Structure formats: structure tokens, C-alpha cells
Coordinates of N, CA and C and ligand atoms in Angstrom, one line a residue:
M1 N 0.5 -9.7 5.3 CA -0.1 -8.4 4.9 C 1.1 -7.3 4.1
T2 N 0.4 -6.9 3.1 CA 1.1 -6.0 2.1 C 1.3 -4.9 2.8
K3 N 2.8 -4.4 2.9 CA 3.0 -3.1 3.5 C 2.7 -1.9 2.7
P4 N 1.9 -0.9 2.7 CA 1.7 -0.1 1.9 C 2.9 1.0 1.4
L5 N 3.0 1.4 0.4 CA 4.2 2.3 0.0 C 3.7 3.6 -0.7
V6 N 4.1 4.5 -0.5 CA 3.7 5.8 -0.9 C 5.2 6.5 -1.4
A7 N 5.2 6.9 -2.7 CA 6.4 7.3 -3.4 C 5.8 8.8 -3.8
G8 N 7.0 9.6 -3.8 CA 6.9 11.0 -4.1 C 8.0 11.3 -5.4
N9 N 7.3 11.4 -6.5 CA 8.1 11.7 -7.9 C 8.2 13.1 -8.0
W10 N 9.3 13.6 -7.6 CA 9.8 15.2 -7.6 C 9.9 15.6 -9.2
K11 N 10.0 14.7 -10.2 CA 9.7 15.0 -11.6 C 11.2 16.0 -11.8
M12 N 11.2 17.1 -12.6 CA 12.4 17.9 -13.0 C 12.2 19.1 -12.1
H13 N 11.9 19.1 -10.8 CA 11.6 20.5 -10.0 C 12.5 20.5 -8.8
G14 N 12.9 22.0 -8.7 CA 13.6 22.3 -7.7 C 15.2 22.4 -8.0
N15 N 15.8 23.3 -6.9 CA 17.3 23.1 -6.9 C 17.6 22.5 -5.8
T16 N 19.3 22.4 -5.4 CA 19.8 21.5 -4.6 C 19.3 21.9 -3.0
E17 N 19.1 23.1 -2.8 CA 18.6 23.8 -1.6 C 17.1 23.3 -1.2
Q18 N 16.2 23.1 -2.3 CA 14.9 22.9 -2.2 C 14.9 21.4 -2.0
A19 N 15.5 20.5 -2.6 CA 15.5 19.3 -2.6 C 16.1 19.1 -1.0
S20 N 17.1 19.5 -0.5 CA 17.7 19.3 0.7 C 16.5 19.5 1.7
S21 N 16.0 20.9 1.6 CA 14.9 21.3 2.5 C 13.8 20.2 2.6
L22 N 13.3 20.1 1.5 CA 12.0 19.0 1.5 C 12.4 17.5 2.0
A23 N 13.6 17.1 1.8 CA 14.2 15.7 2.2 C 14.3 15.8 3.8
S24 N 14.7 17.0 4.3 CA 15.1 17.1 5.3 C 13.5 17.3 6.4
Q25 N 12.4 18.0 6.0 CA 11.3 17.9 6.5 C 10.5 16.5 6.5
L26 N 10.9 15.7 5.4 CA 10.1 14.5 5.3 C 10.9 13.5 6.3
A27 N 12.2 13.9 6.4 CA 13.0 12.7 7.4 C 12.5 13.0 8.8
A28 N 12.4 14.5 9.1 CA 12.1 14.9 10.7 C 10.9 14.4 11.2
N29 N 9.9 14.4 10.2 CA 8.4 14.0 10.5 C 8.0 12.7 10.1
W30 N 9.1 11.7 9.8 CA 8.5 10.4 9.4 C 9.5 9.4 9.9
N31 N 8.9 8.8 11.1 CA 10.1 7.6 11.7 C 9.3 6.5 11.7
D32 N 8.0 6.3 11.0 CA 7.3 5.0 11.2 C 7.7 4.1 10.2
L33 N 8.7 3.0 10.7 CA 9.1 2.2 9.8 C 8.1 0.9 9.8
Q34 N 7.4 0.8 10.4 CA 6.3 -0.3 10.6 C 5.4 -0.4 9.6
A35 N 4.4 0.7 9.5 CA 3.3 0.5 8.7 C 3.2 0.8 7.5
V36 N 3.9 2.1 6.9 CA 3.8 2.4 5.6 C 5.5 2.8 5.2
E37 N 5.6 2.4 4.1 CA 7.1 2.8 3.5 C 7.0 4.0 2.8
M38 N 7.9 5.0 2.8 CA 7.9 6.3 2.2 C 9.3 6.4 1.4
V39 N 9.1 6.5 0.0 CA 10.2 6.8 -0.9 C 10.0 8.1 -1.6
V40 N 11.4 8.8 -1.9 CA 11.1 9.9 -2.6 C 12.1 9.4 -4.0
F41 N 11.6 10.4 -5.0 CA 12.7 10.2 -6.2 C 13.1 11.7 -6.8
P42 N 14.0 12.2 -6.2 CA 14.5 13.5 -6.8 C 15.2 13.2 -8.2
P43 N 15.6 14.3 -8.8 CA 16.1 14.5 -10.0 C 17.7 13.8 -9.7
F44 N 18.3 13.2 -10.8 CA 19.5 12.5 -10.7 C 20.5 13.3 -9.7
V45 N 20.6 14.6 -10.2 CA 21.7 15.6 -9.8 C 21.5 15.9 -8.2
H46 N 20.3 15.5 -7.9 CA 20.2 15.9 -6.2 C 20.3 14.6 -5.3
L47 N 20.6 13.4 -5.9 CA 20.3 12.1 -5.5 C 21.4 12.1 -4.2
S48 N 22.8 12.5 -4.7 CA 23.8 12.6 -3.4 C 23.2 13.4 -2.2
T49 N 22.9 14.5 -2.4 CA 22.5 15.5 -1.2 C 21.3 14.7 -0.5
V50 N 20.3 14.3 -1.4 CA 19.1 13.8 -0.7 C 19.6 12.6 0.3
K51 N 20.5 11.8 -0.3 CA 21.0 10.7 0.5 C 21.6 10.7 1.6
E52 N 22.6 12.3 1.7 CA 23.0 12.5 3.1 C 21.9 12.9 4.0
V53 N 20.7 13.6 3.5 CA 19.9 14.1 4.3 C 19.1 13.0 5.0
L54 N 18.8 12.0 4.3 CA 17.8 11.0 4.5 C 18.6 9.7 5.2
A55 N 19.9 10.0 5.4 CA 20.7 8.7 6.0 C 20.2 8.9 7.4
N56 N 20.1 7.5 7.8 CA 19.6 7.0 9.1 C 17.9 7.4 9.5
S57 N 17.3 7.8 8.4 CA 15.7 8.0 8.7 C 15.2 6.8 8.0
A58 N 13.7 7.0 8.1 CA 12.8 6.1 7.7 C 12.5 6.2 6.3
V59 N 12.9 7.3 5.6 CA 12.7 7.5 4.2 C 13.5 6.8 3.3
A60 N 12.9 6.0 2.3 CA 13.9 5.4 1.2 C 14.1 6.4 0.0
L61 N 15.2 6.0 -0.8 CA 15.6 6.8 -2.0 C 15.3 5.9 -3.1
G62 N 15.1 6.9 -4.3 CA 14.9 6.1 -5.6 C 15.3 7.0 -6.6
A63 N 15.2 6.4 -8.0 CA 15.8 7.2 -9.0 C 14.5 7.3 -10.1
Q64 N 14.5 8.5 -11.0 CA 13.3 8.5 -11.9 C 13.3 7.6 -13.2
N65 N 14.7 7.3 -13.3 CA 15.0 6.5 -14.5 C 16.1 5.8 -14.4
I66 N 16.4 4.8 -15.5 CA 17.6 4.0 -15.3 C 18.0 3.7 -16.8
S67 N 19.2 3.3 -17.0 CA 19.5 3.0 -18.4 C 19.4 1.4 -18.5
Q68 N 19.1 1.1 -19.7 CA 19.0 -0.5 -19.7 C 20.1 -1.0 -19.9
H69 N 21.3 -0.3 -20.1 CA 22.8 -0.8 -20.2 C 23.4 -0.8 -19.1
E70 N 24.4 -1.7 -18.8 CA 25.1 -1.7 -17.7 C 26.3 -0.7 -17.6
G71 N 26.6 -0.3 -18.7 CA 27.6 0.9 -18.9 C 28.2 0.9 -20.3
G72 N 29.3 1.9 -20.7 CA 29.8 2.0 -21.8 C 29.5 3.5 -22.5
A73 N 29.7 3.5 -23.9 CA 29.4 4.7 -24.4 C 28.1 4.9 -24.9
Y74 N 27.4 5.5 -23.6 CA 25.9 6.0 -23.7 C 25.8 7.2 -23.0
T75 N 26.1 8.1 -24.0 CA 26.1 9.7 -23.3 C 24.9 10.2 -22.7
G76 N 24.8 10.7 -21.4 CA 23.6 11.1 -20.9 C 23.0 10.2 -20.0
E77 N 23.2 8.9 -20.0 CA 22.6 7.9 -19.2 C 23.1 7.6 -17.8
I78 N 22.5 6.8 -17.1 CA 23.0 6.8 -15.8 C 22.4 5.2 -15.5
S79 N 23.4 4.5 -15.3 CA 23.2 2.8 -15.0 C 22.7 2.4 -13.5
G80 N 22.3 1.4 -13.6 CA 21.7 0.9 -12.2 C 23.0 0.6 -11.2
A81 N 24.0 0.3 -11.5 CA 25.2 0.3 -10.3 C 25.2 1.7 -9.8
M82 N 25.2 2.6 -10.5 CA 25.5 4.2 -10.3 C 24.5 4.5 -9.4
L83 N 23.3 4.2 -9.5 CA 22.0 4.4 -8.6 C 22.3 3.7 -7.3
V84 N 22.7 2.6 -7.3 CA 22.9 1.8 -6.2 C 23.9 2.5 -5.5
E85 N 25.1 2.8 -6.1 CA 25.9 3.7 -5.3 C 25.6 5.0 -4.7
Q86 N 24.5 5.7 -5.4 CA 24.1 6.8 -4.8 C 23.0 6.7 -3.7
G87 N 22.8 5.5 -3.3 CA 21.8 4.9 -2.2 C 20.4 4.7 -2.7
C88 N 20.2 4.6 -4.0 CA 19.0 4.3 -4.5 C 18.6 2.7 -4.0
Q89 N 17.3 2.6 -3.6 CA 16.9 1.2 -3.4 C 15.6 1.0 -4.5
Y90 N 15.0 2.0 -5.1 CA 14.0 1.8 -5.9 C 14.2 2.7 -7.3
V91 N 13.5 2.5 -8.4 CA 13.7 3.2 -9.4 C 12.4 3.0 -10.4
L92 N 11.9 4.2 -10.8 CA 10.7 4.2 -11.5 C 11.2 3.7 -13.1
V93 N 10.3 2.9 -13.7 CA 10.3 2.5 -15.1 C 9.1 2.5 -15.7
G94 N 9.2 2.9 -17.1 CA 8.0 3.4 -17.7 C 7.0 4.2 -17.5
H95 N 7.4 5.3 -16.7 CA 6.6 6.4 -16.3 C 6.0 7.0 -17.6
S96 N 4.6 7.3 -17.7 CA 3.9 7.8 -18.8 C 4.9 9.1 -19.7
E97 N 5.4 9.6 -18.8 CA 6.0 11.0 -19.5 C 7.5 10.5 -20.3
R98 N 8.1 9.3 -19.6 CA 9.2 8.7 -20.3 C 8.6 7.9 -21.7
R99 N 7.8 7.5 -21.6 CA 6.8 6.7 -22.8 C 6.6 7.7 -23.9
E100 N 5.8 8.5 -23.3 CA 5.1 9.7 -24.4 C 6.1 10.4 -24.8
L101 N 7.0 11.3 -24.1 CA 7.7 12.3 -24.6 C 9.4 11.8 -24.7
F102 N 9.7 10.7 -24.4 CA 10.9 10.2 -24.8 C 10.9 8.7 -25.4
G103 N 9.9 8.5 -26.0 CA 9.8 7.3 -27.0 C 10.0 5.8 -26.4
E104 N 9.9 5.9 -24.9 CA 10.2 4.3 -24.5 C 9.1 3.5 -24.9
S105 N 9.6 2.2 -25.4 CA 8.7 1.1 -25.8 C 8.4 0.5 -24.8
N106 N 7.6 -0.5 -24.9 CA 7.4 -1.5 -24.0 C 8.6 -2.4 -23.7
V107 N 9.2 -2.5 -24.9 CA 10.2 -3.5 -25.0 C 11.5 -2.7 -24.2
T108 N 11.9 -1.3 -24.6 CA 12.6 -0.7 -23.7 C 12.5 -0.8 -22.1
V109 N 11.3 -0.6 -21.8 CA 10.7 -0.6 -20.4 C 11.2 -1.9 -19.7
A110 N 10.9 -2.8 -20.4 CA 11.2 -4.2 -19.9 C 12.5 -4.3 -19.7
E111 N 13.3 -3.9 -20.5 CA 14.9 -4.0 -20.4 C 15.3 -3.4 -19.2
K112 N 14.9 -1.9 -19.1 CA 15.2 -1.3 -17.8 C 14.7 -2.1 -16.7
F113 N 13.7 -2.7 -16.7 CA 13.0 -3.4 -15.5 C 13.9 -4.7 -15.2
K114 N 14.6 -5.1 -16.1 CA 15.5 -6.3 -15.8 C 16.9 -5.6 -15.3
A115 N 17.3 -4.5 -16.0 CA 18.6 -4.0 -15.6 C 18.6 -3.5 -14.0
A116 N 17.5 -3.0 -13.7 CA 17.0 -2.6 -12.3 C 17.3 -3.8 -11.4
Q117 N 16.5 -4.7 -11.6 CA 16.5 -6.0 -10.7 C 17.9 -6.7 -10.8
K118 N 18.7 -6.3 -11.8 CA 19.9 -7.2 -11.9 C 21.0 -6.5 -10.8
V119 N 20.8 -5.3 -10.5 CA 21.6 -4.7 -9.5 C 20.9 -4.6 -8.0
G120 N 19.7 -5.2 -8.0 CA 19.0 -5.2 -6.6 C 18.4 -3.9 -6.4
L121 N 17.9 -3.1 -7.3 CA 16.9 -2.1 -7.3 C 15.6 -2.7 -7.4
V122 N 14.6 -2.2 -6.5 CA 13.0 -2.3 -7.0 C 12.7 -1.7 -7.9
P123 N 12.2 -2.2 -9.0 CA 11.5 -1.2 -10.0 C 10.2 -1.0 -9.7
I124 N 9.7 0.4 -9.9 CA 8.1 0.7 -9.7 C 7.6 0.7 -11.3
L125 N 7.1 -0.1 -11.9 CA 6.7 -0.3 -13.4 C 5.4 0.4 -13.3
C126 N 5.6 1.6 -14.1 CA 4.3 2.5 -14.2 C 3.6 2.1 -15.5
V127 N 2.4 1.9 -15.6 CA 1.4 1.5 -16.6 C 0.1 2.6 -16.6
G128 N -0.4 2.5 -17.7 CA -1.8 3.3 -17.6 C -2.2 3.8 -19.2
E129 N -3.3 4.0 -19.3 CA -4.0 4.2 -20.6 C -4.1 5.7 -20.6
S130 N -4.1 6.0 -22.0 CA -4.6 7.5 -22.4 C -5.9 7.7 -22.4
L131 N -6.5 9.0 -22.5 CA -8.1 9.1 -22.6 C -8.6 8.7 -23.6
Q132 N -8.0 8.8 -24.9 CA -8.4 8.1 -25.9 C -8.6 6.4 -25.8
E133 N -7.7 5.9 -25.2 CA -7.8 4.4 -25.1 C -8.9 4.1 -24.1
R134 N -9.1 5.1 -23.0 CA -10.1 4.8 -22.2 C -11.6 4.9 -22.8
R135 N -11.6 5.9 -23.7 CA -12.8 6.2 -24.3 C -13.2 5.1 -25.2
Q136 N -12.2 4.4 -25.6 CA -12.5 3.4 -26.6 C -12.5 1.8 -26.0
G137 N -12.7 2.0 -24.5 CA -12.8 0.9 -23.9 C -11.6 -0.2 -23.8
Q138 N -10.2 0.6 -24.1 CA -9.1 -0.4 -24.2 C -8.4 -0.4 -22.9
T139 N -8.8 0.3 -21.9 CA -8.1 0.3 -20.5 C -7.4 -0.7 -20.2
L140 N -8.2 -2.2 -19.9 CA -7.8 -3.3 -19.5 C -6.6 -3.9 -20.3
A141 N -7.2 -3.9 -21.6 CA -6.2 -4.5 -22.5 C -4.8 -3.5 -22.8
V142 N -4.8 -2.2 -22.7 CA -3.5 -1.6 -22.8 C -2.6 -1.8 -21.3
V143 N -3.4 -1.9 -20.2 CA -2.5 -2.1 -19.0 C -2.0 -3.6 -19.2
S144 N -2.8 -4.4 -19.4 CA -2.4 -5.7 -19.4 C -1.2 -6.1 -20.4
S145 N -1.2 -5.4 -21.5 CA -0.2 -5.6 -22.6 C 1.2 -4.9 -22.2
Q146 N 0.9 -4.0 -21.5 CA 2.3 -3.3 -20.8 C 2.8 -4.1 -19.9
I147 N 2.1 -4.7 -19.1 CA 2.5 -5.7 -18.2 C 3.2 -7.0 -18.7
S148 N 2.3 -7.6 -19.6 CA 3.0 -8.5 -20.5 C 4.1 -8.4 -21.3
A149 N 4.5 -7.4 -21.4 CA 5.8 -7.1 -22.3 C 7.1 -7.2 -21.1
V150 N 6.8 -7.0 -20.1 CA 7.7 -7.2 -18.9 C 7.8 -8.7 -18.6
I151 N 6.6 -9.1 -18.4 CA 6.7 -10.5 -18.1 C 7.1 -11.3 -19.1
D152 N 7.1 -11.3 -20.3 CA 7.7 -11.8 -21.3 C 9.3 -11.7 -21.2
C153 N 9.7 -10.5 -20.7 CA 11.1 -10.4 -20.6 C 11.9 -11.0 -19.3
V154 N 11.2 -10.8 -18.2 CA 11.9 -11.3 -17.0 C 11.1 -12.3 -16.4
G155 N 9.9 -12.7 -16.9 CA 9.2 -13.7 -16.1 C 8.2 -13.5 -14.9
L156 N 7.0 -14.2 -14.9 CA 6.0 -13.5 -13.9 C 6.7 -13.4 -12.5
R157 N 7.3 -14.2 -11.8 CA 7.7 -14.3 -10.4 C 8.8 -12.9 -10.5
N158 N 9.5 -12.6 -11.2 CA 10.2 -11.3 -11.1 C 9.3 -10.1 -11.2
V159 N 8.3 -10.0 -11.9 CA 7.3 -8.9 -12.0 C 6.6 -8.8 -10.5
S160 N 6.5 -10.1 -10.2 CA 5.6 -9.9 -8.9 C 6.4 -9.6 -7.6
R161 N 7.9 -9.5 -7.9 CA 8.6 -9.1 -6.8 C 8.6 -7.8 -6.7
A162 N 8.3 -7.0 -8.1 CA 8.3 -5.5 -8.0 C 7.1 -4.9 -7.6
V163 N 7.0 -3.6 -7.9 CA 6.0 -2.7 -7.3 C 5.2 -2.2 -9.0
I164 N 4.0 -2.1 -9.0 CA 3.4 -1.8 -10.2 C 2.8 -0.6 -9.6
A165 N 2.7 0.5 -10.7 CA 1.9 1.8 -10.3 C 1.0 1.9 -11.4
Y166 N -0.3 1.8 -11.1 CA -1.3 2.2 -12.2 C -1.6 3.6 -12.3
E167 N -1.2 4.4 -13.4 CA -1.4 5.8 -13.6 C -2.0 5.8 -14.7
P168 N -3.1 6.3 -14.9 CA -3.9 6.7 -16.0 C -3.4 8.1 -16.6
V169 N -2.9 8.1 -17.8 CA -2.1 9.3 -18.4 C -3.3 10.3 -18.2
W170 N -4.4 10.2 -18.4 CA -5.4 11.4 -18.4 C -5.5 12.1 -16.9
A171 N -4.8 11.4 -16.0 CA -5.0 11.9 -14.5 C -3.5 12.4 -14.0
I172 N -2.6 12.1 -14.7 CA -1.4 12.7 -14.4 C -1.2 14.4 -14.5
G173 N -1.0 14.9 -13.6 CA -0.7 16.4 -13.6 C -2.0 17.2 -14.0
T174 N -2.9 16.4 -14.2 CA -4.3 17.2 -14.7 C -5.3 17.9 -13.6
G175 N -5.0 17.1 -12.3 CA -5.9 17.3 -11.3 C -7.4 16.6 -11.3
E176 N -7.3 15.7 -12.4 CA -8.3 14.9 -12.8 C -8.0 13.6 -12.1
V177 N -8.7 13.1 -11.0 CA -8.3 12.1 -10.5 C -9.2 10.6 -10.9
A178 N -8.7 9.5 -10.9 CA -9.6 8.4 -11.1 C -10.4 8.1 -9.9
S179 N -11.7 7.8 -10.2 CA -12.5 7.3 -9.2 C -12.0 6.3 -8.6
P180 N -12.2 6.0 -7.1 CA -11.8 4.7 -6.6 C -12.2 3.7 -7.3
Q181 N -13.3 3.7 -7.7 CA -13.8 2.5 -8.6 C -13.3 2.2 -9.8
Q182 N -13.0 3.2 -10.7 CA -12.2 3.1 -11.8 C -10.8 2.4 -11.6
A183 N -10.2 3.0 -10.3 CA -9.0 2.7 -10.2 C -8.8 1.3 -9.4
Q184 N -10.1 1.0 -8.5 CA -10.0 -0.4 -8.1 C -10.2 -1.6 -9.2
Q185 N -11.0 -0.9 -10.2 CA -11.2 -2.2 -11.3 C -10.0 -2.5 -12.1
V186 N -8.9 -1.7 -12.4 CA -7.9 -1.8 -13.0 C -6.8 -2.6 -12.0
H187 N -6.8 -2.3 -10.8 CA -5.9 -2.8 -9.9 C -6.1 -4.2 -9.7
S188 N -7.5 -4.6 -9.9 CA -8.1 -6.1 -9.6 C -7.7 -6.8 -10.8
A189 N -7.9 -6.1 -12.0 CA -7.5 -6.9 -13.1 C -5.8 -7.2 -13.4
I190 N -5.1 -6.3 -12.6 CA -3.7 -6.4 -12.6 C -3.4 -7.6 -11.6
R191 N -4.0 -7.5 -10.5 CA -4.0 -8.6 -9.5 C -4.1 -10.0 -10.2
T192 N -5.4 -10.1 -11.0 CA -5.7 -11.3 -11.4 C -4.7 -11.6 -12.7
Q193 N -4.2 -10.7 -13.3 CA -3.0 -11.1 -14.3 C -1.9 -11.6 -13.8
L194 N -1.4 -11.3 -12.3 CA -0.2 -11.9 -11.6 C -0.6 -13.2 -11.2
G195 N -1.8 -13.4 -11.0 CA -2.2 -14.7 -10.4 C -1.7 -15.0 -8.9
N196 N -1.5 -16.1 -8.5 CA -1.3 -16.3 -7.0 C 0.0 -15.6 -6.6
I197 N 0.9 -15.7 -7.4 CA 2.2 -15.2 -7.1 C 2.2 -13.7 -6.9
G198 N 1.2 -13.3 -7.3 CA 1.1 -11.6 -7.0 C 0.2 -11.3 -6.1
A199 N -0.2 -12.1 -5.1 CA -1.2 -11.7 -4.0 C -0.5 -10.6 -3.2
D200 N 0.6 -10.5 -3.1 CA 1.2 -9.5 -2.0 C 1.9 -8.5 -2.9
T201 N 1.9 -8.3 -4.1 CA 2.3 -7.4 -4.9 C 1.9 -6.0 -4.5
R202 N 2.9 -5.2 -4.3 CA 2.3 -3.7 -4.1 C 1.9 -3.4 -5.4
L203 N 0.5 -2.8 -5.3 CA 0.1 -2.2 -6.4 C -0.3 -0.7 -6.0
L204 N 0.2 0.6 -6.8 CA 0.1 1.8 -6.4 C -1.0 2.6 -7.3
Y205 N -1.5 3.5 -6.8 CA -2.1 4.3 -7.7 C -1.7 5.7 -7.9
G206 N -1.6 6.2 -9.3 CA -0.9 7.6 -9.2 C -1.7 8.2 -10.2
G207 N -1.8 9.6 -10.1 CA -2.5 10.3 -11.0 C -3.2 11.5 -10.2
S208 N -2.6 12.6 -10.0 CA -3.4 13.8 -9.2 C -3.7 13.2 -7.6
V209 N -3.0 12.3 -7.1 CA -3.4 11.9 -5.7 C -2.9 13.4 -4.9
K210 N -3.9 13.6 -4.1 CA -3.9 14.4 -2.9 C -4.4 14.0 -1.7
S211 N -4.2 14.5 -0.4 CA -4.6 14.0 0.4 C -6.2 14.2 0.6
S212 N -6.9 14.8 -0.3 CA -8.4 14.8 -0.2 C -9.0 13.9 -0.8
S213 N -8.0 13.1 -2.0 CA -8.6 11.9 -2.8 C -7.8 10.4 -2.1
A214 N -7.0 10.9 -1.3 CA -6.3 9.5 -1.0 C -7.1 8.5 0.0
V215 N -7.8 9.3 0.6 CA -8.4 8.0 1.6 C -9.3 7.3 1.2
E216 N -10.3 7.6 0.2 CA -11.0 6.8 -0.6 C -10.3 5.8 -1.3
L217 N -9.2 6.4 -2.3 CA -8.4 5.5 -3.1 C -7.8 4.2 -2.1
F218 N -7.0 4.7 -1.3 CA -6.1 3.7 -0.3 C -7.1 2.6 0.4
A219 N -8.6 3.1 0.5 CA -9.6 2.2 0.9 C -9.8 1.0 0.1
Q220 N -9.5 1.0 -1.3 CA -9.8 0.0 -2.0 C -8.9 -1.2 -1.8
P221 N -9.5 -2.4 -1.9 CA -8.8 -3.8 -1.5 C -7.4 -4.0 -2.5
D222 N -7.3 -3.3 -3.6 CA -6.2 -3.8 -4.1 C -5.3 -2.5 -4.6
I223 N -5.4 -1.4 -3.6 CA -4.7 -0.4 -3.8 C -3.9 -0.4 -2.7
N224 N -2.4 -0.4 -2.9 CA -1.6 -0.7 -1.6 C -0.5 0.6 -1.5
G225 N -1.1 1.8 -1.9 CA -0.5 2.8 -1.8 C -0.4 3.8 -2.9
G226 N 0.5 4.8 -3.1 CA 0.2 5.7 -4.2 C 1.6 6.2 -4.8
L227 N 1.5 6.7 -5.9 CA 2.9 7.3 -6.6 C 2.4 8.9 -6.9
V228 N 3.0 9.8 -6.2 CA 2.3 11.0 -6.2 C 3.5 12.2 -6.8
G229 N 2.9 12.8 -7.6 CA 3.8 13.7 -8.4 C 3.6 15.2 -7.7
G230 N 2.9 16.1 -8.1 CA 2.7 17.3 -7.9 C 2.5 17.6 -6.1
A231 N 1.8 16.7 -5.5 CA 1.4 16.9 -4.0 C 2.9 16.4 -3.2
S232 N 3.6 15.9 -4.0 CA 4.8 15.3 -3.2 C 5.9 16.3 -3.0
L233 N 5.7 17.6 -3.8 CA 6.6 18.5 -3.5 C 6.4 19.5 -2.2
E234 N 5.5 19.3 -1.7 CA 5.1 19.9 -0.6 C 4.9 19.1 0.9
A235 N 5.9 19.2 1.5 CA 6.2 18.2 2.7 C 5.0 17.9 3.5
H236 N 4.3 19.1 4.0 CA 3.1 18.7 4.8 C 2.1 17.8 4.0
E237 N 1.8 18.3 2.8 CA 0.9 17.6 2.1 C 1.1 16.1 1.9
F238 N 2.5 15.8 1.4 CA 2.8 14.4 1.2 C 3.1 13.8 2.6
L239 N 3.4 14.4 3.8 CA 3.2 13.5 5.1 C 1.8 13.3 5.0
N240 N 0.9 14.1 4.9 CA -0.7 13.7 5.2 C -0.9 12.5 4.2
I241 N -0.8 12.3 2.9 CA -1.0 11.2 2.1 C -0.3 10.0 2.5
V242 N 1.0 10.4 3.1 CA 1.6 8.9 3.6 C 0.7 8.4 4.8
K243 N 0.5 9.2 5.5 CA -0.4 8.9 7.0 C -1.8 8.2 6.6
L244 N -2.2 8.6 5.4 CA -3.7 8.1 5.1 C -3.4 6.5 4.7
A245 N -2.2 6.2 4.4 CA -1.9 5.0 3.8 C -1.9 3.9 4.9
E246 N -1.7 4.4 6.0 CA -1.4 3.6 7.2 C -2.7 2.6 7.5
Ligands
PGA1 P1 0.7 13.8 -10.4 O1 1.9 12.9 -10.8 O2 0.7 13.5 -9.0 O3 1.2 15.1 -10.4 O4 -0.5 13.7 -11.2 C1 1.8 11.6 -10.8 C2 3.1 11.1 -11.4 O5 3.6 11.3 -12.6 O6 3.8 9.8 -11.1

């Protein structure tokens, strides 16, 4: 059985006190290690605070980005080894905001994915089409090429060991969520692309997930949890979403 995973992407929100308070509410109210895995992605500067708050809890820690380089003269970048030292187990790679706003190409995303696995982090590879691409009927082709770029770099086996999050760009932060059928169609295509080796790979849906939409999304056969942005900043709502993945 594939254990569901629900991830909270805090993006560039909150100060240290808010990060600490949110993390402690999650740690205090989530002790289920069996049924669902919960992971949060605070901004880099809050990782060490959140790490302390989450120590001995059932909540895992992740980072929102990673350098493709191991170290050296890369001003402003953070390496995989640094993230491991901060207690991270997961890292987001290829989030659409990184691709769109910071120019990360499929090749860069693949290199970051490789750098993450090299230090033992589990990458959550984010893929998804824009509204225009969906209207042009290119959804499956876009998602498949984003995944192929990573397979070309690290191989199918390594991709299947990671987590893939399907996040239609038009659904991120817009309040417009993909229908369960739209999401399942893409998840099923991803499962097919991974082949037998990907039967247990965790495939998350992301894009305006709320507790009201999570029930039907999580009921789809190839959806194994969610990547939650806005709704993960509110402990009660995020906990509700995580419970729905059980
Ligand atoms: P959202 O963000 O839930 O606010 O749409 C999802 C994401 O960006 O991962």
C-alpha cells in the first residue's frame, strides 16, 4: 500500500514567530505515524526554528528549493548538504513558481532532482501545464515531457523512488481547483509513464487544495495525497486536509 503524503508549502510567508507557532500546532495535533505522512516546507531562514519545534514529532521537514551545485561560489544558493544538516528529508524541485518566475528549465530541474537524491533528500518533482497549454490540448504532452527530462538525467528507477506532484499552473493560488476527473486523468498518465516500477510512487495533486475539495481528490485511485499552498498556513485547515488523506 502506498502511504499518502500531504505536504504544506509555506512559500515566502510569515516571520519566525508565526513559523514556530504553526509548526507547534501541527506537531501537537498530529501524531499519526501510520496512515499518512505530513511534511512542511518553511522558508529557508525558518528551517532551524521549525526543526527544533518538530523534533520528536510525526511531522517531517522539507525545503522549497535546492542548488544543483554541491558547493562553491554560488552567491545566494543553498546546497543539499546544508538542507540535510537543517533536518530536511524532502525538497521541492521544479515548482511552477520556480520555473516561471525564476527561469528554471527542465534541465535545471533535473539537475536539482539529482543533487537532492545524491544527499539522500526525497525530491518532490512538481509538474503541470499552463491554462493556454490545457486549452490547446497539450496537458499530457507537457507533463510527460517535464517528467521525461528528469528520467533522461537520473533514470526511471530514481524518478520512481521520488514523489511527483501534479500542479496545474492555472490552479495554483487561484482558488480554481482541477476537477477530480481532470486530476485523475493526468495522474493515471503519469503512472503509465512510470510503468511497473512506478506502481507505488506517490503522486500528489496540488493547486488550491482545501478541505472542501480534498475528499473527492484523495478518493481518486492514482492520487496519493496533496501539495498544499495557501491552506497549509492555517493549522486547523491543514490538519483537516491531512486527516482526509487517511
Ligand atoms: P495553492 O498552492 O494551494 O495555494 O494553490 C499550491 C502550490 O503552489 O504548491
